[in-house]
Coordinates of C-alpha atoms in Angstrom, one line a residue:
M1 CA 80.0 48.2 -69.5
I2 CA 78.3 49.4 -66.5
R3 CA 76.1 52.0 -67.2
V4 CA 75.4 54.7 -64.6
I5 CA 73.4 57.8 -63.5
V6 CA 74.4 60.0 -60.7
C7 CA 72.1 61.8 -59.0
D8 CA 73.3 64.4 -56.4
D9 CA 71.8 68.3 -55.8
Q10 CA 75.1 69.8 -55.6
T11 CA 76.7 70.3 -58.4
L12 CA 80.7 69.9 -57.5
V13 CA 79.8 66.5 -56.1
R14 CA 77.9 65.3 -58.7
T15 CA 80.7 66.5 -61.1
G16 CA 83.3 64.9 -59.2
F17 CA 81.4 61.4 -59.1
V18 CA 80.8 61.6 -62.9
T19 CA 84.5 62.1 -63.6
I20 CA 85.8 59.3 -61.1
L21 CA 83.0 56.9 -62.9
D22 CA 83.4 58.2 -66.8
A23 CA 87.3 57.3 -66.1
Q24 CA 87.2 53.7 -65.7
P25 CA 86.9 51.0 -68.7
D26 CA 84.3 49.6 -67.7
I27 CA 82.3 52.1 -66.0
E28 CA 79.8 54.6 -68.5
V29 CA 78.0 57.5 -67.0
V30 CA 74.8 57.8 -69.1
G31 CA 72.9 60.5 -66.9
E32 CA 73.1 62.9 -64.3
A33 CA 69.7 64.4 -62.2
G34 CA 69.8 66.8 -59.5
D35 CA 66.8 66.0 -57.6
G36 CA 64.5 62.8 -57.3
L37 CA 62.0 63.1 -60.0
A38 CA 64.6 63.9 -62.5
V39 CA 66.3 60.7 -61.6
V40 CA 63.4 58.9 -61.6
E41 CA 62.3 60.1 -65.3
L42 CA 65.8 59.4 -66.7
A43 CA 66.0 55.9 -65.1
R44 CA 63.3 54.9 -66.5
R45 CA 64.0 56.0 -69.9
V46 CA 67.5 54.5 -70.0
R47 CA 67.5 51.8 -68.0
P48 CA 71.0 52.2 -66.3
D49 CA 72.5 49.1 -64.7
V50 CA 73.2 51.2 -61.1
V51 CA 71.9 54.8 -59.8
V52 CA 74.5 56.6 -57.5
M53 CA 71.6 58.4 -55.4
D54 CA 71.9 61.4 -53.1
I55 CA 69.2 61.1 -50.1
R56 CA 68.3 65.2 -49.1
M57 CA 67.6 66.8 -52.4
P58 CA 64.8 69.1 -53.1
G59 CA 61.4 68.3 -54.1
L60 CA 61.5 64.0 -54.1
D61 CA 64.1 63.2 -52.2
G62 CA 66.4 60.3 -52.6
I63 CA 64.5 57.9 -50.2
E64 CA 61.4 58.0 -52.3
A65 CA 63.3 58.2 -55.5
T66 CA 64.6 55.2 -54.5
R67 CA 61.4 53.4 -53.5
R68 CA 59.8 53.9 -56.8
L69 CA 63.2 52.6 -58.8
A70 CA 63.5 49.6 -56.6
G71 CA 60.8 49.2 -53.8
P72 CA 58.2 46.6 -53.4
G73 CA 55.9 45.8 -56.8
V74 CA 58.6 47.4 -58.6
A75 CA 58.6 45.1 -61.9
E76 CA 61.9 45.9 -62.8
P77 CA 64.2 47.4 -60.6
V78 CA 66.8 49.8 -60.5
R79 CA 69.8 48.8 -58.6
T80 CA 70.4 52.4 -56.7
L81 CA 73.7 52.6 -54.2
V82 CA 72.9 55.4 -52.0
V83 CA 75.8 58.3 -50.7
T84 CA 75.1 59.6 -47.5
T85 CA 76.7 61.1 -44.6
F86 CA 77.3 59.5 -41.1
N87 CA 74.7 62.4 -39.7
L88 CA 71.9 60.9 -41.8
D89 CA 72.2 57.6 -40.0
E90 CA 67.9 57.2 -40.0
Y91 CA 67.7 58.3 -43.8
V92 CA 70.2 55.7 -44.4
Y93 CA 67.9 52.8 -43.1
E94 CA 64.8 54.3 -44.7
A95 CA 66.6 53.8 -47.6
L96 CA 67.6 50.6 -47.6
R97 CA 63.7 49.7 -46.8
A98 CA 62.9 51.7 -49.5
G99 CA 64.7 49.1 -52.4
A100 CA 68.6 50.6 -52.1
S101 CA 71.5 47.8 -52.8
G102 CA 73.8 49.7 -50.3
F103 CA 75.3 52.8 -49.4
L104 CA 78.8 54.5 -49.2
L105 CA 79.6 57.4 -46.9
K106 CA 80.6 60.7 -49.0
D107 CA 83.4 60.8 -47.4
A108 CA 84.4 57.3 -49.3
T109 CA 87.7 57.7 -51.3
P110 CA 87.4 56.9 -54.8
Q111 CA 88.4 53.6 -55.0
Q112 CA 85.5 52.9 -52.8
L113 CA 83.0 54.6 -55.0
I114 CA 84.2 53.0 -57.9
A115 CA 84.2 49.2 -56.1
G116 CA 80.6 50.0 -54.4
V117 CA 79.5 50.6 -58.3
R118 CA 80.7 47.6 -59.6
T119 CA 79.6 45.8 -56.7
V120 CA 75.7 46.9 -56.9
A121 CA 76.0 46.6 -60.5
A122 CA 77.3 42.3 -60.1
G123 CA 74.0 42.1 -58.1
D124 CA 75.7 42.0 -54.6
A125 CA 74.9 44.3 -51.6
L126 CA 77.5 46.7 -50.7
L127 CA 77.2 47.2 -47.1
A128 CA 79.9 49.2 -44.9
P129 CA 80.8 46.5 -42.3
A130 CA 81.9 49.2 -39.8
V131 CA 78.8 51.0 -39.9
T132 CA 76.0 48.3 -40.2
R133 CA 75.5 48.3 -36.6
R134 CA 75.6 51.9 -36.0
L135 CA 73.1 52.6 -38.9
I136 CA 70.4 49.9 -38.9
G137 CA 70.7 48.4 -35.3
R138 CA 69.9 52.2 -33.7
Y139 CA 66.7 52.3 -35.9
G140 CA 65.9 48.6 -36.4
S141 CA 64.3 48.2 -33.1
R142 CA 61.6 51.3 -34.2
V143 CA 60.2 48.9 -37.0
R144 CA 56.9 46.5 -36.3
A145 CA 58.3 42.9 -37.0
A146 CA 54.9 42.2 -38.6
D147 CA 56.1 43.7 -41.7
P148 CA 59.3 42.7 -43.1
P149 CA 60.7 43.9 -46.1
G150 CA 60.3 41.4 -49.1
A151 CA 58.2 39.0 -47.5
A152 CA 54.7 38.5 -46.3
G153 CA 53.3 38.1 -42.5
G154 CA 55.0 38.4 -39.6
G155 CA 58.7 37.7 -38.3
G156 CA 57.9 34.3 -36.3
A157 CA 56.8 32.1 -39.5
N158 CA 59.7 33.6 -41.9
R159 CA 62.3 32.7 -38.9
S160 CA 61.2 29.5 -38.4
G161 CA 61.9 28.4 -41.8
L162 CA 65.6 29.1 -40.8
A163 CA 67.4 26.0 -40.0
P164 CA 70.1 26.6 -37.0
R165 CA 73.5 27.3 -39.4
E166 CA 71.6 29.5 -41.9
L167 CA 70.4 31.7 -38.5
E168 CA 74.0 31.7 -37.9
V169 CA 74.8 33.2 -41.5
L170 CA 72.0 35.4 -41.1
R171 CA 73.5 36.9 -37.8
L172 CA 76.6 37.4 -39.5
I173 CA 75.3 39.1 -42.6
A174 CA 73.5 41.4 -40.1
A175 CA 76.8 42.3 -38.2
G176 CA 78.1 43.6 -41.4
Q177 CA 80.5 40.3 -42.0
S178 CA 81.3 39.4 -45.8
N179 CA 81.4 35.9 -47.3
A180 CA 84.9 35.5 -46.3
E181 CA 84.3 36.3 -43.0
I182 CA 81.8 34.0 -42.2
A183 CA 83.4 31.5 -43.5
A184 CA 85.9 32.1 -41.7
A185 CA 84.0 32.3 -38.1
L186 CA 82.3 29.2 -39.0
V187 CA 84.8 27.2 -40.5
L188 CA 83.1 26.8 -44.0
S189 CA 84.3 27.3 -47.4
G190 CA 83.5 30.4 -49.3
E191 CA 81.2 28.7 -51.8
T192 CA 78.8 26.9 -48.9
V193 CA 78.7 30.3 -47.2
K194 CA 77.3 31.6 -51.0
T195 CA 74.9 28.8 -50.9
Y196 CA 73.5 29.8 -47.2
V197 CA 73.5 33.3 -48.3
S198 CA 71.0 32.3 -51.5
R199 CA 68.9 29.7 -49.5
I200 CA 68.6 32.5 -47.0
L201 CA 67.5 34.9 -49.5
A202 CA 64.9 32.4 -51.0
K203 CA 63.5 31.2 -48.0
L204 CA 62.8 34.7 -46.6
G205 CA 61.8 36.2 -50.2
L206 CA 64.5 38.5 -49.8
R207 CA 66.2 40.2 -52.6
D208 CA 70.0 40.9 -51.1
R209 CA 72.1 41.6 -48.2
V210 CA 70.7 44.4 -47.4
Q211 CA 67.0 43.3 -47.0
A212 CA 68.8 40.6 -45.0
V213 CA 70.3 43.0 -42.7
V214 CA 67.2 45.0 -42.4
Y215 CA 65.2 41.7 -41.9
A216 CA 67.4 40.5 -39.3
Y217 CA 66.8 43.9 -37.0
R218 CA 63.3 43.9 -37.6
N219 CA 63.0 40.4 -36.3
G220 CA 65.0 40.7 -33.1
L221 CA 67.7 38.3 -34.7
A222 CA 70.4 40.5 -34.6
D223 CA 69.7 41.2 -31.2
E224 CA 70.3 37.6 -30.5
M225 CA 73.6 37.5 -31.6
G226 CA 76.5 35.8 -30.0
E227 CA 80.4 36.9 -30.1
Y228 CA 82.0 34.6 -33.0

């Protein structure tokens, strides 16, 4: 069973998410919270597999709550799936930097919410390809390359550690492409792409694909992408 906490300050939204997720045979909602402080305390107590997190909430917002649950220095991070709207681009970027494993839009279908929870619970990162460049590309250039998430030192040292093919794969990850799409673009097998992704994360000291996307934008790699 995938154990989930749902955090949203709007009761109707929260109830809707709980109803959708609890109806799945492999998902159990083990708690609800209406603000950031409550979800941090609850998650630390019950240790869910995934927290479905709103961003804008009274008191402690979803960004800071995510940072406390999954950010740098957290010994046992809790996977967090942020739910947001199109007009909150900058908040989404900050949430990804804070350690979120992915995001969905609030107009996502029930099937997308369910799939998102399963994806994050499995240890994968969830990025909506259609909005990845819009969300991260707009704000990535504002962040100093000297402070990449999950890696020490400046972007140059980390960047020089990647082989040319690994750089190609990273740029396609930054474009929001799935492993299958990357495999097709580079004429590789799916298993080979998985190997490249794992190697990139290990070399750069990153946790997942979300951090890889942020890293690519913060270090100017996404800006160098060609057309594939």
